[in-house]
Amino acid sequence: ILPLAAAGALFPILPGFRHKRSSDIQLICAVAAFVMASAIMMSLSRGGWMVAIIGVAAAIGLTARYARDELPAFLRGFGARSGPIAVAGAAVVLLFLLYLAGPKGRSQASLRVSATIEHRESLNYKPQLWSDTTRMVRDFPLTGVGVGSWPEIFPHYQRPPWLNSFFFREPENDYLQLAAETGIIGVVLAGWFAWSIFVPLREGAARLRARDWPLFAGFAGGIIASLVQEVFDFSLQTPANLVLFTVLVAAMLRLAMTKGADRPAHPLRSVSSPSRLTFAKAALMGLAAAGLIGFALRQPEVGYPFDVKEPKSFSAAEAAMVIHPARAASHIALAALMPEAAPHSLVIEQLKAAVWFDPNDPFGRDLYARSLFLTGNKPEGLEQIELSVERSPMLDTHFYLSPAMIPWLLPDEQKAVAQGLTAAVKAGYAQSALQLAQFYATLGRNRDAALAEAEAAAHDNDLEEKTDYLIDAGQYYAKAGNLMDARRVLTEAAVMNPADPRPIGELIVVVLGPAKDLTTARALVQAGIERGGDPAELYLALAQAGHEAGDTVTTDDALRQVMNHEPSFDITMTAGSIYADEGDYDRAAVAFQHATEMNQQSAKAFFRLAIAEEGAYEYALASRDFASALAIDPNNEKIRARYVEFQRRSAQSAAQGTLPPVPPVPAPGG
């Protein structure tokens, strides 16, 4: 509608009002155009921005070309320069809209544009959807897969990796979806229908008078904008949008057929005088519309496939598969609910069908691999595991790759998993390198984990991600006892990203601390601070290194510096834990007290404070803070057990007239 409103703001779009109240109509159109343009801009829809510009430009451009005399007087005088003037006017309107949007709106619009230009925002999925859909078109070229069937069939054609239950309902291109669902026959029919509308439009437009062109061009701009948007969107699948589009096409067509000549170029049915039958028909149409509205309101709000309930019996599973035969979950449910007396080959066939329909879903393929193992076909089962892990490289999507299960995998199974994750890393799937490193680390193969992280860093161009990979690699090298390689990769990260203090901190903690090279550690801390690093974070790393090296003086001095530089909650908690490990419970209590002031809803901070106060023989304070921790997290059995034990020892000591013994202090993560 925006092109029609923009045309109405500049031109008299209703010829009957040319001399009567035409300025009122133009004012209404101008206000409507301004409101619509503001809403489109603040929607942050890049497609909306683009088609709005295309539609308005088409409407104004057609009117300026075929009805120059209808241009406003101040534009008519510019002649050929009216185009640049119009562009400048559009720029002024855009700047004004951005001003009204406020700082937050301008910031969001700027981020949206910069993300598009710099490709930081994921824009690859639409071309991938289109490319994958073309394979569906090639397989079903004549009749397509059936109207409305694209969402069910697409998982078979969707490229890996698995998107963790994210389901595509449309290919974000209605023309491509039309070709996929109806084939050549549907495309030809749609083309014939469009041509049958275009021909009378073209013939009528050739004979339109200048005063009718602004209204005609306003309709044309809206239709052109809608057709362009369908290239990368699916707006016309919303019924309200489709009805509006139909109204625009019908109004434009009638204008061309009635105003394109002295007599209509095409015969039109005249409107007969109303009769009782006319009113009866209108009433029936109204009732039918109300009935359709009622049915629409009763439709479930959850769409396919999330509206399909999981069957509880074999008969229900059969019914679900009849309704949704291309749904992988239907075949999995049928296999799971199959009677015990059924041949195992039938179970395998159903799981094999599930894998065919959705080859990226790890659950179906993992069940298929398990069935192959049970039937003695281990080589193919290992191949399916490798494929499953490659297509879904997240460990938590496989029931046999939980931290508790990984150590129990047999060597050939470990090899299959590692090969699948390695293939995912080579394919560039997100997080696959981290998952491979985590897999190796769970098996105690820290050097392999470090190599995986370093390899990922070598192929990543994002500075922050590259830094993260190198830090993780340094930590794994240190755990493997390879301090030279740990020092190398952490130094590389520090040089590459000097503004990030983390590589220096990790270098101090995992390399220099165990090597007891505190002189170099102090120098790195000073260098990091000079580069703009967080002093509290760097001094904390020095304190951890001093603690590791057994240098209490360095540890104490570094912790004093930490507390003097307004540390964060996490740093304060870590500093308190180091004080507690050193046996300095008084200072540990001070640090944890600061932490509780920073976050008064942290049960862990109050719990650690109570333990430190218990170690400092402040039993009344400890009892209070144990109770505070339990009040914040009443379901924490660890806190409850420690508090009960504290009360028991306190009561026993009070009866004996002695001080209760101080129990061991838990680890910093406890």
C-alpha atoms as one frame of an Amber mdcrd trajectory, in Angstrom:
protein
   0.000   0.000   0.000   2.953   2.360   0.582   3.507   3.063  -3.173  -0.176
   3.981  -3.519   0.040   6.297  -0.500   3.272   7.883  -1.785   1.728   8.450
  -5.217  -1.375   9.922  -3.612   0.745  12.304  -1.564   2.404  13.769  -4.680
  -0.317  13.438  -7.332  -4.110  13.738  -7.459  -4.906  10.024  -7.619  -8.711
  10.505  -7.643  -9.621  12.552 -10.749 -13.180  13.215  -9.471 -11.709  15.209
  -6.602  -9.375  17.252  -8.800 -11.010  20.528  -7.955 -12.754  19.579  -4.747
 -10.816  18.708  -1.628  -7.954  17.086  -3.573  -5.459  18.621  -1.155  -7.258
  16.898   1.745  -6.800  13.523   0.082  -3.146  14.259  -0.597  -2.635  15.162
   3.057  -4.254  11.904   4.168  -2.025   9.962   1.762   1.070  11.814   2.998
   0.318  11.005   6.643  -0.398   7.354   5.754   2.836   7.074   3.749   4.838
   8.569   6.611   3.366   6.153   9.165   3.931   3.155   6.882   7.492   4.158
   6.037   8.267   4.620   9.732   6.885   1.175  10.587   8.794  -0.499   7.755
  12.034   1.170   8.782  11.653   0.234  12.452  10.742  -3.349  11.580  14.470
  -3.856  10.738  13.381  -6.012   7.801  15.972  -5.625   5.066  13.571  -7.158
   2.563  10.899  -4.712   3.661  13.289  -1.801   3.170  14.241  -2.957  -0.292
  10.772  -3.625  -1.672   9.452  -0.392  -0.150  12.079   1.553  -2.085  11.412
  -0.449  -5.265   7.629  -0.036  -5.018   7.696   3.708  -4.328  10.308   4.284
  -7.034   8.198   2.318  -9.532   5.029   4.239  -8.679   6.622   7.678  -8.879
   8.786   6.760 -11.875   5.835   5.498 -13.954   3.784   8.594 -13.144   6.673
  10.944 -13.939   7.162   9.222 -17.296   3.561   8.908 -18.510   1.929  11.795
 -16.679   4.529  14.532 -16.455   1.821  17.169 -16.420   0.526  15.668 -13.183
   3.819  16.315 -11.373   3.724  18.922  -8.586   4.565  22.379  -9.857   7.847
  22.590  -7.912   9.082  19.329  -9.519   7.764  20.081 -13.009  10.107  23.008
 -13.291  13.203  20.880 -12.767  12.581  18.856 -15.915  15.262  16.185 -16.281
  16.585  17.041 -12.849  13.377  15.881 -11.136  14.877  12.401 -10.687  17.875
  13.528  -8.601  15.622  15.927  -6.713  13.271  13.049  -5.865  16.218  10.943
  -4.658  17.418  13.820  -2.492  13.913  14.214  -1.093  13.783  10.503  -0.264
  17.120  10.823   1.539  15.768  13.735   3.600  12.683  11.705   4.520  14.905
   8.762   5.522  17.081  10.959   7.726  13.992  12.414   9.355  12.630   8.928
  10.039  15.953   7.911  11.573  15.854  11.007  13.758  12.385  10.114  14.996
  13.455   6.523  15.653  15.742   7.733  18.437  19.257   6.544  19.382  18.213
   2.933  19.974  16.360   2.666  16.676  19.248   4.254  14.761  21.720   1.898
  16.425  19.661  -1.182  15.562  19.216  -0.060  11.958  22.955   0.595  11.684
  23.807  -2.836  13.067  21.368  -4.454  10.655  22.943  -2.739   7.660  26.540
  -3.348   8.782  25.774  -7.010   9.469  24.513  -7.359   5.915  27.492  -5.573
   4.356  30.149  -7.343   6.422  28.368 -10.756   6.305  28.582 -11.079  10.054
  24.956 -12.078  10.181  24.054 -15.481   8.845  22.674 -14.806   5.371  23.841
 -18.084   3.880  20.813 -20.160   4.792  18.550 -18.699   2.078  20.862 -19.517
  -0.850  21.408 -22.929   0.752  17.649 -23.478   0.946  17.283 -22.491  -2.685
  20.157 -24.712  -3.793  18.816 -27.698  -1.855  15.307 -27.120  -3.214  16.571
 -27.186  -6.806  17.614 -30.802  -6.222  14.014 -31.541  -5.289  12.885 -29.874
  -8.522  15.322 -32.003 -10.529  13.973 -35.199  -8.954  10.288 -34.286  -9.542
  10.363 -32.023 -12.618   6.921 -32.657 -14.131   4.328 -32.595 -11.349   6.428
 -31.668  -8.312   6.136 -33.238  -4.871   2.572 -32.033  -4.282   1.095 -28.777
  -3.046   1.988 -28.237   0.619   4.444 -31.157   0.673   7.696 -29.188   0.552
   8.163 -29.032   4.366   7.853 -32.809   4.729  10.079 -33.719   1.803  12.767
 -31.070   2.282  14.683 -32.761   5.174  15.782 -35.440   2.702  17.417 -32.752
   0.550  18.648 -30.486   3.338  22.421 -30.252   3.578  24.219 -30.998   6.854
  24.852 -30.182   9.613  21.737 -30.957  11.595  20.187 -27.775  12.971  19.038
 -29.266  16.290  15.322 -29.589  15.534  15.080 -26.320  13.564  12.420 -26.941
  10.941  12.007 -25.054   7.665   8.405 -24.592   6.537   9.227 -22.587   3.404
  12.253 -22.224   1.109  12.040 -18.413   1.485  11.224 -18.142  -2.237   7.627
 -18.693  -3.318   8.509 -19.091  -6.993  10.924 -21.898  -6.191   8.410 -23.512
  -3.847   5.799 -23.357  -6.618   8.202 -25.148  -8.971   9.081 -27.758  -6.335
   5.476 -28.517  -5.362   3.721 -28.291  -8.764   6.526 -28.930 -11.260   6.546
 -27.770 -14.850   2.769 -28.139 -15.096   2.145 -25.767 -12.183   4.692 -23.236
 -13.402   3.161 -23.208 -16.893  -0.351 -22.747 -15.487   0.827 -19.930 -13.199
   2.635 -18.298 -16.128  -0.470 -18.552 -18.316  -2.594 -16.974 -15.568  -0.100
 -14.119 -15.092   0.057 -13.523 -18.859  -3.737 -13.435 -19.132  -3.716 -10.590
 -16.592  -0.681  -8.803 -18.032  -2.067  -8.533 -21.588  -5.175  -6.432 -20.743
  -3.088  -4.397 -18.295  -0.591  -3.578 -21.019  -3.293  -2.790 -23.566  -5.218
  -0.621 -21.133  -2.109   1.200 -19.899  -1.236   2.147 -23.479  -4.513   4.097
 -23.725  -4.730   5.525 -20.212  -5.127   9.256 -19.883  -2.503  11.172 -17.933
  -4.858  11.967 -15.068  -5.471   8.219 -14.452  -1.790   7.267 -14.349  -1.029
   8.216 -10.692  -3.671   5.779  -9.412  -2.623   3.096 -11.921   1.056   3.548
 -11.014   0.255   3.372  -7.287  -1.373  -0.020  -7.793   1.504  -1.120 -10.034
   4.134  -0.132  -7.446   2.471  -2.245  -4.757   2.156  -5.254  -7.068   5.767
  -4.958  -8.253   6.973  -4.703  -4.646   5.009  -7.834  -3.679   6.307  -9.815
  -6.648   9.888  -8.824  -5.898   9.540  -9.734  -2.231   8.401 -13.244  -3.175
  11.891 -13.901  -4.551  13.310 -14.051  -1.013  10.240 -14.336   1.192   6.825
 -15.994   1.444   4.504 -13.088   2.252   1.706 -14.231  -0.060   1.330 -17.440
   1.968  -0.307 -15.258   4.635  -4.004 -15.135   3.623  -4.445 -11.447   4.486
  -1.516 -10.510   2.242  -2.863 -12.639  -0.596  -6.339 -11.085  -0.332  -4.828
  -7.597  -0.395  -2.673  -8.531  -3.404  -5.778  -9.819  -5.188  -7.624  -6.574
  -4.469  -4.736  -4.522  -5.871  -4.554  -6.630  -9.031  -8.328  -6.496  -9.512
  -8.480  -2.729  -8.989  -5.591  -2.142 -11.378  -7.123  -4.465 -13.972 -10.528
  -2.779 -13.782  -8.925   0.650 -14.056  -7.057  -0.440 -17.195 -10.132  -2.052
 -18.759 -12.534   0.816 -18.050 -10.322   3.875 -18.367  -7.986   2.624 -21.078
 -10.345   3.736 -23.877 -13.601   5.575 -24.520 -15.227   2.140 -24.514 -13.941
  -0.829 -22.537 -11.500  -2.813 -24.600 -12.808  -5.954 -22.905 -16.454  -6.726
 -22.190 -17.339  -6.261 -18.528 -20.422  -7.565 -16.811 -22.599  -4.699 -15.702
 -23.936  -4.529 -12.165 -27.616  -5.401 -12.100 -30.163  -3.715  -9.916 -30.295
  -5.243  -6.453 -33.059  -7.668  -5.634 -34.007  -9.913  -2.742 -31.826 -12.605
  -4.262 -28.897 -10.189  -4.226 -29.295  -9.554  -0.513 -29.739 -13.275   0.142
 -26.503 -14.021  -1.686 -24.721 -11.319   0.299 -26.046 -12.729   3.562 -24.917
 -16.238   2.645 -21.476 -14.924   1.745 -21.283 -13.167   5.112 -22.282 -16.348
   6.948 -19.733 -18.348   4.986 -17.018 -15.812   5.845 -17.974 -15.925   9.534
 -17.850 -19.717   9.443 -14.396 -19.685   7.886 -13.233 -17.227  10.551 -14.565
 -19.555  13.234 -12.735 -22.530  11.749  -9.548 -20.488  11.487  -9.740 -19.450
  15.143 -10.117 -23.099  16.172  -7.006 -24.204  14.317  -4.090 -25.274  16.558
  -1.551 -22.529  17.103   1.357 -24.974  16.814   2.343 -25.797  13.249   3.722
 -28.925  11.640   5.709 -30.921  12.717   5.314 -29.785  16.329   1.565 -30.384
  16.247   2.023 -34.130  15.686   1.695 -35.983  18.964   3.995 -38.889  19.656
   2.021 -42.166  19.379   1.677 -44.363  22.466   0.649 -47.583  20.736   1.547
 -49.493  17.600  -1.836 -48.760  15.996  -1.411 -45.044  16.708   2.062 -45.181
  15.171   0.622 -46.817  12.046  -2.027 -44.096  11.793   0.608 -41.365  12.227
   2.708 -42.854   9.439  -0.292 -42.994   7.103  -0.951 -39.291   7.718   2.742
 -38.261   7.556   4.566 -40.966   5.574   7.577 -38.735   4.860   8.137 -37.848
   8.519  11.178 -39.632   9.901   9.781 -39.618  13.438   6.763 -41.634  12.251
   9.017 -44.470  11.122  11.077 -44.301  14.319   7.917 -44.521  16.435   6.657
 -47.464  14.378   9.978 -49.282  14.893   9.989 -48.553  18.624   6.381 -49.745
  19.164   6.613 -52.818  16.965   5.509 -56.047  18.709   8.259 -58.158  20.239
   7.452 -61.061  17.927   8.053 -58.926  14.829  11.165 -59.800  12.810  14.081
 -57.503  13.525  14.445 -56.938   9.795  11.182 -54.961   9.870  12.588 -52.723
  12.608  15.731 -52.136  10.551  13.652 -51.311   7.460  11.687 -48.670   9.359
  14.856 -47.117  10.809  16.471 -47.208   7.379  13.447 -45.339   5.981  13.746
 -42.752   8.778  17.399 -42.198   7.886  16.482 -41.793   4.212  13.790 -39.201
   4.913  15.947 -37.179   7.332  19.612 -38.146   6.858  20.883 -35.390   9.152
  18.827 -36.337  12.229  21.305 -38.034  14.610  18.657 -39.861  16.650  17.304
 -41.947  13.786  20.736 -42.750  12.383  22.092 -43.673  15.823  19.174 -46.053
  16.362  19.820 -47.501  12.920  23.494 -48.041  13.806  22.488 -49.700  17.085
  20.187 -52.097  15.207  22.993 -52.973  12.822  25.252 -53.761  15.786  22.578
 -56.009  17.295  22.307 -57.982  14.059  26.082 -58.438  13.836  26.643 -55.971
  10.993  29.325 -53.998  12.834  31.197 -52.519   9.813  28.066 -50.819   8.498
  27.107 -49.806  12.035  30.467 -48.048  12.469  29.966 -46.338   9.117  26.569
 -45.067  10.261  28.095 -43.757  13.518  30.732 -41.873  11.546  28.071 -40.357
   9.273  25.825 -39.508  12.222  28.588 -37.692  14.090  29.749 -35.890  10.943
  26.259 -34.600  10.114  25.555 -33.668  13.749  28.924 -32.877  15.375  27.471
 -31.785  18.737  28.267 -34.452  21.333  25.077 -33.898  23.314  22.949 -34.932
  20.316  24.201 -38.539  20.591  23.174 -40.695  23.562  26.495 -42.594  23.540
  28.674 -39.441  23.626  27.826 -38.166  27.093  30.910 -37.623  29.310  30.007
 -40.732  31.311  29.637 -42.938  28.211  32.614 -41.865  26.090  35.263 -43.739
  28.123  33.278 -46.956  27.630  33.443 -46.809  23.819  35.487 -49.540  22.180
  38.593 -48.505  20.185  36.909 -48.964  16.793  33.920 -46.956  18.023  36.212
 -44.185  19.272  37.893 -44.188  15.876  34.559 -43.879  14.047  33.499 -40.954
  16.243  36.845 -39.201  15.806  36.719 -39.643  12.029  33.195 -38.231  11.909
  34.136 -35.188  13.989  37.293 -34.666  11.920  35.217 -34.702   8.729  32.875
 -32.130  10.300  35.847 -29.904  11.141  37.105 -30.129   7.557  33.620 -29.243
   6.302  33.658 -26.126   8.492  30.638 -26.959  10.636  30.225 -24.617  13.609
  31.594 -25.794  16.982  32.861 -29.062  15.468  36.491 -28.371  16.444  35.474
 -27.679  20.040  33.466 -30.892  20.110  36.392 -32.912  18.739  38.700 -31.442
  21.380  36.156 -32.174  24.108  35.878 -35.769  22.877  39.638 -36.255  22.996
  39.881 -34.549  26.393  37.222 -36.847  27.867  39.337 -39.787  26.750  42.398
 -38.206  28.396  44.021 -37.505  25.009  44.859 -33.888  25.828  47.560 -33.569
  23.171  45.105 -34.623  20.447  42.605 -32.130  21.884  45.229 -29.387  21.680
  46.061 -30.301  18.085  42.360 -30.121  17.171  42.030 -26.646  18.700  45.217
 -25.421  17.023  44.039 -26.775  13.663  40.728 -24.959  14.067  42.568 -21.726
  14.886  44.672 -22.067  11.734  41.542 -22.126   9.545  39.494 -19.465  11.342
  39.658 -15.823  10.260  37.612 -14.359  13.121  40.007 -12.766  15.639  37.996
 -13.588  18.769  37.267 -17.167  17.751  40.896 -17.696  16.763  41.991 -16.409
  20.173  39.568 -18.764  21.932  40.892 -21.736  19.969  44.523 -20.920  20.817
  43.731 -20.407  24.517  41.988 -23.787  24.640  44.915 -25.373  22.787  47.350
 -23.928  25.327  45.306 -25.311  28.218  45.176 -28.776  26.683  48.926 -28.724
  25.930  49.568 -27.787  29.561  47.366 -30.647  30.798  49.343 -32.985  28.550
  52.584 -31.726  30.167  53.784 -30.117  26.942  54.609 -26.670  28.326  56.712
 -25.614  25.328  53.810 -25.966  22.886  51.463 -24.395  25.434  53.783 -21.406
  25.664  54.023 -21.207  21.877  50.285 -21.101  21.131  49.469 -18.778  24.022
  52.234 -16.398  22.982  50.849 -16.486  19.454  47.402 -15.573  20.787  48.800
 -12.726  22.908  50.721 -11.255  19.963  47.800 -11.672  17.595  45.228 -10.098
  19.959  47.132  -7.742  22.299  43.938  -6.092  23.575  42.717  -9.366  25.088
  44.342 -10.110  28.486  43.247 -13.761  28.528  46.172 -15.246  26.566  48.671
 -13.569  28.913  46.683 -14.711  31.929  46.580 -18.316  30.721  50.291 -18.182
  29.856  51.058 -17.087  33.395  48.775 -19.682  35.017  49.365 -22.836  32.963
  52.997 -22.325  31.893  54.912 -19.886  34.054  53.301 -20.968  37.331  54.217
 -24.658  37.011  57.670 -23.616  35.719  58.019 -21.255  38.730  59.105 -18.470
  36.358  57.455 -15.678  38.343  59.886 -13.012  37.121  58.620 -13.405  33.572
  55.073 -13.602  34.917  55.396 -10.225  36.649  56.836  -8.673  33.487  53.916
 -10.015  31.440  51.432  -8.616  33.937  52.940  -5.149  33.598  53.030  -5.440
  29.816  49.396  -6.564  29.753  48.299  -3.637  31.920  50.162  -1.207  29.644
  48.267  -2.673  26.679  44.963  -1.926  28.377  44.262  -5.303  29.975  42.153
  -5.654  33.116  44.590  -5.299  36.072  42.381  -7.397  38.367  42.292 -10.263
  35.874  46.054 -10.125  35.228  46.987  -9.929  38.904  44.644 -12.839  39.592
  46.584 -14.878  37.036  49.814 -13.906  38.821  48.297 -14.962  42.150  47.320
 -18.335  40.706  50.827 -18.760  39.306  52.360 -17.852  42.662  50.060 -20.329
  44.393  51.078 -23.017  41.912  54.759 -22.221  42.445  54.385 -22.181  46.226
  55.480 -18.519  46.477  53.219 -17.154  49.221  54.721 -13.649  49.029  53.926
 -13.282  45.335  50.495 -14.769  45.861  49.684 -12.415  48.721  50.936  -9.313
  46.896  49.047 -10.226  43.728  45.802 -10.857  45.621  46.112  -7.465  47.336
  46.406  -5.890  43.892  43.382  -7.854  42.706  41.189  -6.526  45.511  42.487
  -2.964  44.957  41.370  -2.858  41.297  37.591  -3.348  41.660  37.428  -6.962
  40.522  34.334  -8.585  39.051  32.219 -11.082  40.954  33.914 -14.110  39.357
  37.415 -12.732  39.973  36.517 -11.932  43.586  35.259 -15.477  44.098  38.447
 -16.927  42.640  40.595 -14.650  44.807  38.699 -15.794  47.893  39.245 -19.423
  46.911  43.003 -18.844  46.615  43.059 -17.210  50.071  41.191 -20.230  51.436
  43.614 -22.651  49.757  46.468 -20.711  51.363  44.788 -21.131  54.753  44.195
 -17.379  55.142  40.536 -17.675  56.123  40.236 -14.104  57.385  41.118 -12.619
  53.993  39.099 -15.312  52.238  36.081 -14.221  54.281  36.682 -10.593  53.323
  36.810 -11.530  49.614  33.668 -13.661  49.796  31.915 -10.898  51.735  32.639
  -8.545  48.814  31.239 -11.191  46.459  27.977 -11.446  48.401  27.628  -7.665
  48.229  28.076  -7.805  44.453  25.518 -10.583  44.024  23.133 -10.976  46.917
  21.356 -13.878  45.201  24.415 -16.105  44.868  24.038 -19.123  47.141  27.574
 -20.178  46.225  29.041 -16.887  47.489  27.267 -17.176  50.855  28.232 -20.843
  51.104  31.914 -20.115  50.486  31.736 -17.169  52.905  30.303 -19.426  55.622
  33.061 -21.998  55.097  35.734 -19.282  55.328  34.141 -17.882  58.489  34.056
 -21.365  59.947  37.758 -21.701  59.198  38.348 -18.340  60.903  36.406 -19.572
  63.991  33.592 -17.053  63.387  30.908 -19.654  64.101  28.005 -17.273  64.655
  28.671 -15.568  61.319  29.178 -18.924  59.652  25.824 -20.201  60.936  24.111
 -17.053  59.634  25.656 -17.327  56.168  25.033 -21.088  55.884  21.369 -20.285
  56.547  21.451 -17.481  53.938  22.902 -19.828  51.314  20.261 -22.448  52.047
  17.484 -19.850  51.915  18.592 -18.792  48.416  18.970 -22.371  47.138  16.864
 -24.612  49.388  17.170 -27.624  47.055  20.982 -27.697  47.119  21.811 -30.918
  48.936  25.510 -30.043  49.140  24.807 -26.850  51.101  22.232 -28.598  53.285
  24.583 -31.490  54.154  27.455 -29.146  55.044  25.161 -26.950  57.151  23.741
 -29.963  59.022  27.262 -31.246  59.664  28.295 -27.802  60.931  25.325 -27.699
  63.308  26.063 -31.224  64.564  29.717 -30.456  65.293  28.805 -27.125  66.890
  26.248 -28.789  69.180  28.665 -31.577  70.103  31.478 -29.107  70.877  29.159
 -26.915  72.921  28.217 -29.927  75.039  31.897 -30.785  75.533  32.984 -27.187
  76.048  35.499 -27.341  73.218  35.878 -25.660  69.842  34.580 -27.745  66.924
  37.242 -29.010  64.532  37.447 -27.249  61.188  36.637 -29.660  58.322  38.576
 -29.692  55.055  37.841 -26.777  52.732  36.246 -27.888  49.449  37.859 -27.216
  46.099  37.256 -23.785  44.483  34.569 -25.237  42.233  32.679 -26.768  45.184
